[in-house]
Short mmCIF file of C-alpha atoms in Angstrom, two decimals:
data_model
loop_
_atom_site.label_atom_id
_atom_site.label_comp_id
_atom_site.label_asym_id
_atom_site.label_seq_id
_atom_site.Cartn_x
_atom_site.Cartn_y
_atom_site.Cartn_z
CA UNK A 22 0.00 0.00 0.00
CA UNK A 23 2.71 2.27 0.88
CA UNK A 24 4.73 1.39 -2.39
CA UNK A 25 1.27 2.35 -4.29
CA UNK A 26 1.21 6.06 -2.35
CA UNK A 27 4.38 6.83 -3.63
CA UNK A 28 3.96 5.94 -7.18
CA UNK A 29 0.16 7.37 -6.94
CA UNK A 30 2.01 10.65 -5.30
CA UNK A 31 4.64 10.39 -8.67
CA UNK A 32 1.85 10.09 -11.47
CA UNK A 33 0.04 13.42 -9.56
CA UNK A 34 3.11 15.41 -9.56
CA UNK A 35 3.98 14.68 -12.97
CA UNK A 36 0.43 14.79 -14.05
CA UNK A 37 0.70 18.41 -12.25
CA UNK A 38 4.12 19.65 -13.78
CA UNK A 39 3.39 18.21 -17.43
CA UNK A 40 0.05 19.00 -17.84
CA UNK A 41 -1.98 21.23 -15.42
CA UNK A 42 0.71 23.68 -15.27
CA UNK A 43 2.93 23.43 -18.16
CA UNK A 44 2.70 26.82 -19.70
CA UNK A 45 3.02 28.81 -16.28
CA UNK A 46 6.29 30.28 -15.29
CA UNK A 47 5.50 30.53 -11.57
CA UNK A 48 5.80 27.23 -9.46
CA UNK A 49 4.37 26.69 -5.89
CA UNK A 50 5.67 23.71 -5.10
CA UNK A 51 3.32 23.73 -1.80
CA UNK A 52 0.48 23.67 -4.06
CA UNK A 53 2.07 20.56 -6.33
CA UNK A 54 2.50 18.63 -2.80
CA UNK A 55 -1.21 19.36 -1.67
CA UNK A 56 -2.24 18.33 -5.15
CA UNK A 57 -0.04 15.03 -5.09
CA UNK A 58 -0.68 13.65 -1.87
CA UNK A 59 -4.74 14.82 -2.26
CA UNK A 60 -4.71 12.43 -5.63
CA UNK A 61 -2.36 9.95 -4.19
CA UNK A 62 -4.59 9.05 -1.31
CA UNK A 63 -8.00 9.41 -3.33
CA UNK A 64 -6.10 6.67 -5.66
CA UNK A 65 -5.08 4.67 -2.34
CA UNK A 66 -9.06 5.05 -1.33
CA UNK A 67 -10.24 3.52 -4.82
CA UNK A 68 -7.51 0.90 -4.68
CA UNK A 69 -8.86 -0.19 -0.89
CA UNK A 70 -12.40 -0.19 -2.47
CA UNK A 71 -11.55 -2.73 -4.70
CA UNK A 72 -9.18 -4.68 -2.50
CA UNK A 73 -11.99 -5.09 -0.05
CA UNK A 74 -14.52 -6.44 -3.17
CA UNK A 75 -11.36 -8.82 -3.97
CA UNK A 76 -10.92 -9.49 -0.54
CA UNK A 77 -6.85 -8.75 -0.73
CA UNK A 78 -5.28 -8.09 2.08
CA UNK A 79 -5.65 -9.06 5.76
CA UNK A 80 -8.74 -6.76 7.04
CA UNK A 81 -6.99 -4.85 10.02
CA UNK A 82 -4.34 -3.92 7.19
CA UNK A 83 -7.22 -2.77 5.15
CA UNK A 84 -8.99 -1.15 8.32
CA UNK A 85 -5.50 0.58 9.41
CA UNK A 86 -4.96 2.35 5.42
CA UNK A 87 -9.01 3.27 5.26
CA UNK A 88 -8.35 4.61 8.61
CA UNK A 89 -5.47 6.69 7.43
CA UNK A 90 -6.77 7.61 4.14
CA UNK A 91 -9.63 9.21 5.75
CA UNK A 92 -7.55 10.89 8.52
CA UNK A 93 -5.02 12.54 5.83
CA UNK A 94 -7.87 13.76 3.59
CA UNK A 95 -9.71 15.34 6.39
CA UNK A 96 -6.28 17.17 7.10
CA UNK A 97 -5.98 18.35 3.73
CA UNK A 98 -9.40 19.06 2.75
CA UNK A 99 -10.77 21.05 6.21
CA UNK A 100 -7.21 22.26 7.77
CA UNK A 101 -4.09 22.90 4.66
CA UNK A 102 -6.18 23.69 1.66
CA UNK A 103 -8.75 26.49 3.05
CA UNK A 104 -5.31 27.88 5.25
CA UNK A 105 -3.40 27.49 2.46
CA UNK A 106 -5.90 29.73 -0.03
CA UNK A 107 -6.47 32.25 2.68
CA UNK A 108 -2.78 32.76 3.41
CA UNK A 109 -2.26 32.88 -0.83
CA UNK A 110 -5.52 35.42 -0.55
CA UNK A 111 -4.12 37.80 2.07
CA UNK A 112 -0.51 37.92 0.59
CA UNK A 113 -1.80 39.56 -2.25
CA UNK A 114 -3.36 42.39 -0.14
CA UNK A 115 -0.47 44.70 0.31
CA UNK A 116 -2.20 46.10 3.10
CA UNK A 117 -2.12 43.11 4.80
CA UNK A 118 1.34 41.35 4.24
CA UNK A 119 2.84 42.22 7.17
CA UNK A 120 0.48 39.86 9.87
CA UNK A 121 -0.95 37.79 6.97
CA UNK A 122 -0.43 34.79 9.34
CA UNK A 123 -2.49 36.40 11.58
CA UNK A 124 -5.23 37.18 9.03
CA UNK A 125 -4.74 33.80 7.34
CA UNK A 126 -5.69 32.54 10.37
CA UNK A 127 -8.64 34.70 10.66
CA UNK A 128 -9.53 33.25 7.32
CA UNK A 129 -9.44 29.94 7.92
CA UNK A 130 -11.50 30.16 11.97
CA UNK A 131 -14.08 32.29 9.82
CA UNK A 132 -14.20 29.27 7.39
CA UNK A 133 -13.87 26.77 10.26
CA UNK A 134 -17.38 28.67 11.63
CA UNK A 135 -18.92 28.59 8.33
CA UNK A 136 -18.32 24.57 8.12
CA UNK A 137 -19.49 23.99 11.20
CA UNK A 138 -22.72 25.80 11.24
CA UNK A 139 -23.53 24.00 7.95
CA UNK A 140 -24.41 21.05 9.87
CA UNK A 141 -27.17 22.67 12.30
CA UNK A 142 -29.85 21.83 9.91
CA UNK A 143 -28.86 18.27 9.42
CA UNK A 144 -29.02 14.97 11.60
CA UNK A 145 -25.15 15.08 11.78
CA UNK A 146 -24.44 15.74 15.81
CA UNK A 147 -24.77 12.40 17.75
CA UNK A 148 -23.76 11.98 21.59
CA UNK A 149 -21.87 9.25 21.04
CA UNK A 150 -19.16 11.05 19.01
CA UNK A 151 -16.85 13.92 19.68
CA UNK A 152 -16.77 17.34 17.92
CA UNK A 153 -13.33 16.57 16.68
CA UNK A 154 -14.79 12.76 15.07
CA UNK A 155 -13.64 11.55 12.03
CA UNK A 156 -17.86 11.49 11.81
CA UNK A 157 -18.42 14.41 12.56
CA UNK A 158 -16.07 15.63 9.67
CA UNK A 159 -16.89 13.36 7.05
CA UNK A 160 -20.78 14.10 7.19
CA UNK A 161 -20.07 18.11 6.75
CA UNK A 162 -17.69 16.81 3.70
CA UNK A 163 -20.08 14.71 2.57
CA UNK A 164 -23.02 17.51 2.63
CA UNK A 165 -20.66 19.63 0.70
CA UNK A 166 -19.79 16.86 -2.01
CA UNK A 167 -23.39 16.12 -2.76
CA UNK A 168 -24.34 19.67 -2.99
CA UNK A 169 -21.23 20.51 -5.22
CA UNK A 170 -21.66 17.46 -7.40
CA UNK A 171 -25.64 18.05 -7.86
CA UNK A 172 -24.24 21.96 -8.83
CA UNK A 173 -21.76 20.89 -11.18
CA UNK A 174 -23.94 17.82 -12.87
CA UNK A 175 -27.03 20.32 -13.72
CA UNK A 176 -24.50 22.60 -15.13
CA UNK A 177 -22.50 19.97 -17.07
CA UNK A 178 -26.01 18.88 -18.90
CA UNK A 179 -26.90 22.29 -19.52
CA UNK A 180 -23.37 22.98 -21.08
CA UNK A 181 -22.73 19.76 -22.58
CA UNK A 182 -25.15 20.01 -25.58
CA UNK A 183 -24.50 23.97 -25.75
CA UNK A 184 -20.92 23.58 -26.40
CA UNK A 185 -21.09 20.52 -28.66
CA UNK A 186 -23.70 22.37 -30.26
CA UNK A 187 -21.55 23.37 -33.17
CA UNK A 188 -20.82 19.70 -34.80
CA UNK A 189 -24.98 19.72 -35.68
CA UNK A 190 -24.87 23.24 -36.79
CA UNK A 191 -24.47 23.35 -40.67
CA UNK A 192 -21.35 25.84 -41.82
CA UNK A 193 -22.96 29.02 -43.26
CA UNK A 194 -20.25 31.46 -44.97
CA UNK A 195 -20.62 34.77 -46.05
CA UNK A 196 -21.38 33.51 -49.82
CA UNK A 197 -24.40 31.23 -49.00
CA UNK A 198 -26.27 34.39 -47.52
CA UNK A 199 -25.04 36.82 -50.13
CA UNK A 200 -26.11 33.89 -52.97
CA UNK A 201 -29.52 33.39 -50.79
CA UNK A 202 -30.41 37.26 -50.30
CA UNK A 203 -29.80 37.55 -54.19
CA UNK A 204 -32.29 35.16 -55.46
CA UNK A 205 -34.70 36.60 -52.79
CA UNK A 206 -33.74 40.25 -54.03
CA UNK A 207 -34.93 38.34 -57.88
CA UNK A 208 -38.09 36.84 -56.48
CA UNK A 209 -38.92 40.12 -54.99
CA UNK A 210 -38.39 41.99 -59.02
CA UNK A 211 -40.33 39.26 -60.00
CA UNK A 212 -43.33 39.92 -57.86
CA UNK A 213 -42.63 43.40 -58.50
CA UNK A 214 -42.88 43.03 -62.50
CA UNK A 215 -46.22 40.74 -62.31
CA UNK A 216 -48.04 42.73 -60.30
CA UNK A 217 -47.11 45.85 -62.70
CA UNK A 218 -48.53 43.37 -65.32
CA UNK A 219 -51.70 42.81 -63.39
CA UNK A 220 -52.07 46.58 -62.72
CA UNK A 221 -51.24 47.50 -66.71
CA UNK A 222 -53.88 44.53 -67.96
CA UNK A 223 -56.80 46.02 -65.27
CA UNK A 224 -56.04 49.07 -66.62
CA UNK A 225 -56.41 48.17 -69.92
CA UNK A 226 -59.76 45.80 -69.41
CA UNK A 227 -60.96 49.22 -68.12
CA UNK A 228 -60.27 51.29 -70.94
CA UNK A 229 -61.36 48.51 -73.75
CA UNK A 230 -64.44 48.13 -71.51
CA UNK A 231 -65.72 51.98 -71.46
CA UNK A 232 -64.69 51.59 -75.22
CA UNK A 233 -66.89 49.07 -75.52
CA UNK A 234 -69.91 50.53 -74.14
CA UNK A 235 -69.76 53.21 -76.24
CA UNK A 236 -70.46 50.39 -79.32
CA UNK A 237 -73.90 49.08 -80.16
CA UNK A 238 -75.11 46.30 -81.52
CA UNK A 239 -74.76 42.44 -81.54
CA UNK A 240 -71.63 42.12 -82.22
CA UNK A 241 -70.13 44.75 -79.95
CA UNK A 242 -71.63 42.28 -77.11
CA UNK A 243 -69.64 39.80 -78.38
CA UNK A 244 -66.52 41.35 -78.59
CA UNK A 245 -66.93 42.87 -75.51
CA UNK A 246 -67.54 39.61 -73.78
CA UNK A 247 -64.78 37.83 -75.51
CA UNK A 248 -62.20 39.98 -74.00
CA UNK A 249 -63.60 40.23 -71.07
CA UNK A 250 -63.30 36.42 -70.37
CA UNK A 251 -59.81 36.28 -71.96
CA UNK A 252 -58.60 39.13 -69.91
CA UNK A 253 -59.72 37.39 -66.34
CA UNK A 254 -58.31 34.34 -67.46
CA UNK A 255 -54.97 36.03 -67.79
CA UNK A 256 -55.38 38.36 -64.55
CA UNK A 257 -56.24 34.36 -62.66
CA UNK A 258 -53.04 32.87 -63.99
CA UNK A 259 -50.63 35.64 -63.45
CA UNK A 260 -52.10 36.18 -59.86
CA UNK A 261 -51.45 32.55 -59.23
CA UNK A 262 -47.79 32.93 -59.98
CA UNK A 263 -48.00 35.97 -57.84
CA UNK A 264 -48.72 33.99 -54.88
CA UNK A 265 -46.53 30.95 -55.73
CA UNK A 266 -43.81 34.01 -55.67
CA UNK A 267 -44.64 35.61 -52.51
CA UNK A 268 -44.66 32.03 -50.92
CA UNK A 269 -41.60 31.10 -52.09
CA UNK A 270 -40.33 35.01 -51.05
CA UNK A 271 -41.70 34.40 -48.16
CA UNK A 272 -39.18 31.07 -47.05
CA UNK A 273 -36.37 33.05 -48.61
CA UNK A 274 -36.87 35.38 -45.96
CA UNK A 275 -37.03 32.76 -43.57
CA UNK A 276 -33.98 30.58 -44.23
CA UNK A 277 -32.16 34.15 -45.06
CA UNK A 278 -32.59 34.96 -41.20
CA UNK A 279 -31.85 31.63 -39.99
CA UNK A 280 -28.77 31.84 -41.97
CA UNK A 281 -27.91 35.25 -40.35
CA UNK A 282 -28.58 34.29 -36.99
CA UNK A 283 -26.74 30.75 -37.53
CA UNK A 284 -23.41 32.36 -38.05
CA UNK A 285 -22.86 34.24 -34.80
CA UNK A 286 -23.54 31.26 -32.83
CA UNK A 287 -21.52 28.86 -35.10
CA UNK A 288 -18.30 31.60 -34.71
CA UNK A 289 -19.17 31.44 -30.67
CA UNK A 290 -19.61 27.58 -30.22
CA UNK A 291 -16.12 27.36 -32.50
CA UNK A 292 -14.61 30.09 -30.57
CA UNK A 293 -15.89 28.72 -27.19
CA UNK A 294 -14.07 25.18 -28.20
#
């Protein structure tokens, strides 16, 4: 077990120096110890979880590490690491370098209160234990774990789909809305130059038809009736074609402003990844 610490404690630091920190210049090597023995013990933890479902190792060996796991990540977790951030908080107040023990200390009794009062509205405080327990401890961790994990799984299935959002978002350039707001720009003469049609053949039906009334006779009825019929017949057709247009205008518009509002959030998503 102890051979397993050391390498665990290796991986972290390396893990810490070659990856989490590689591009910064600055090195607290305090906070690559906390960080190595933190993930060297979580390891150890795992690794006693399954030895106890294997059944390796005698059980007061197993009992002694669990008990000593649990010991050294209560240290780190309620006494070094909110110390450790408060003293790193206060050094960089210039006004308080000079006694930032003394206010890192204040830091860490106000977060000491804080923790402690957390588990008033819970079931936590039993007789039988002290207020020092490793029970006592691990049930004010534990109601900070939950509550941390439920935080960070709602946010992590809000954010998921949002950032992978951009592999089912098709690529729009600037071409496909310039080539898209062009053909509406032509469906929108074309409406244009029909309706001028429509207007121009009223117009004329008008005329020929006050023309027409001034004629007499049979076969001025005729004629007049004729046109008349052959006129609306145009007037239905070209007004069909009219609305066909100002349909198909209509989705131009559409897509054109999906298009437009797709390529903000595609340049986000790509510049959030």
């Amino acid at each position: 077990m102890f051979t397993s610490q050391v390498l665990f404690f290796g991986f972290g630091w390396l893990f810490f120096m070659r990856q989490l920190f590689k591009d910064y210049e600055v090195r607290q090597y305090i906070v690559q110890v906390v960080f190595s023995v933190t993930f060297a013990f979580s390891c150890t933890m795992f690794e006693l979880i399954i030895f106890e479902i294997l059944g390796a190792l005698s059980s007061s060996s197993r009992y002694f590490h669990w008990k000593l796991n649990l010991y050294v990540i209560l240290l780190v977790l309620i006494f070094v690491v909110p110390f450790y951030i408060g003293y790193f908080v206060v050094s960089n107040i210039r006004l308080l370098q000079r006694q930032r023990l003394l206010f890192a200390c204040m830091v860490w009794f106000t977060f000491m209160y804080f923790f402690w009062k957390l588990g008033d509205p819970f079931p936590i405080l039993s007789p039988k234990h002290g207020i020092l327990s490793i029970e006592q401890l691990i049930s004010r961790v534990g109601v900070i774990g939950v509550t941390l994990m439920a935080l960070l799984s709602g946010f992590g299935a809000v954010n998921c789909p949002y950032t992978y959002m951009s592999y089912f978002l098709r690529n729009v350039t600037d071409s496909d809305i310039l080539a898209l707001e062009r053909r509406l720009l032509q469906t929108m003469d074309m409406i244009v130059s029909k309706k001028k049609r429509i207007a121009m053949t009223r117009r004329q039906m008008y005329q020929r038809g006050e023309d027409q009334n001034k004629q007499t006779g049979f076969w001025g009825m005729i004629k007049s009736v004729t046109s008349t019929q052959t006129g609306s017949e145009n007037l239905s057709l070209i007004q069909q074609e009219v609305d066909a247009l100002e349909e198909l205008s209509r989705q131009l518009f559409l897509e054109t402003v999906d298009l437009q509002s797709t390529k903000p959030q595609l340049k986000y998503h790509l510049w959030f990844l």
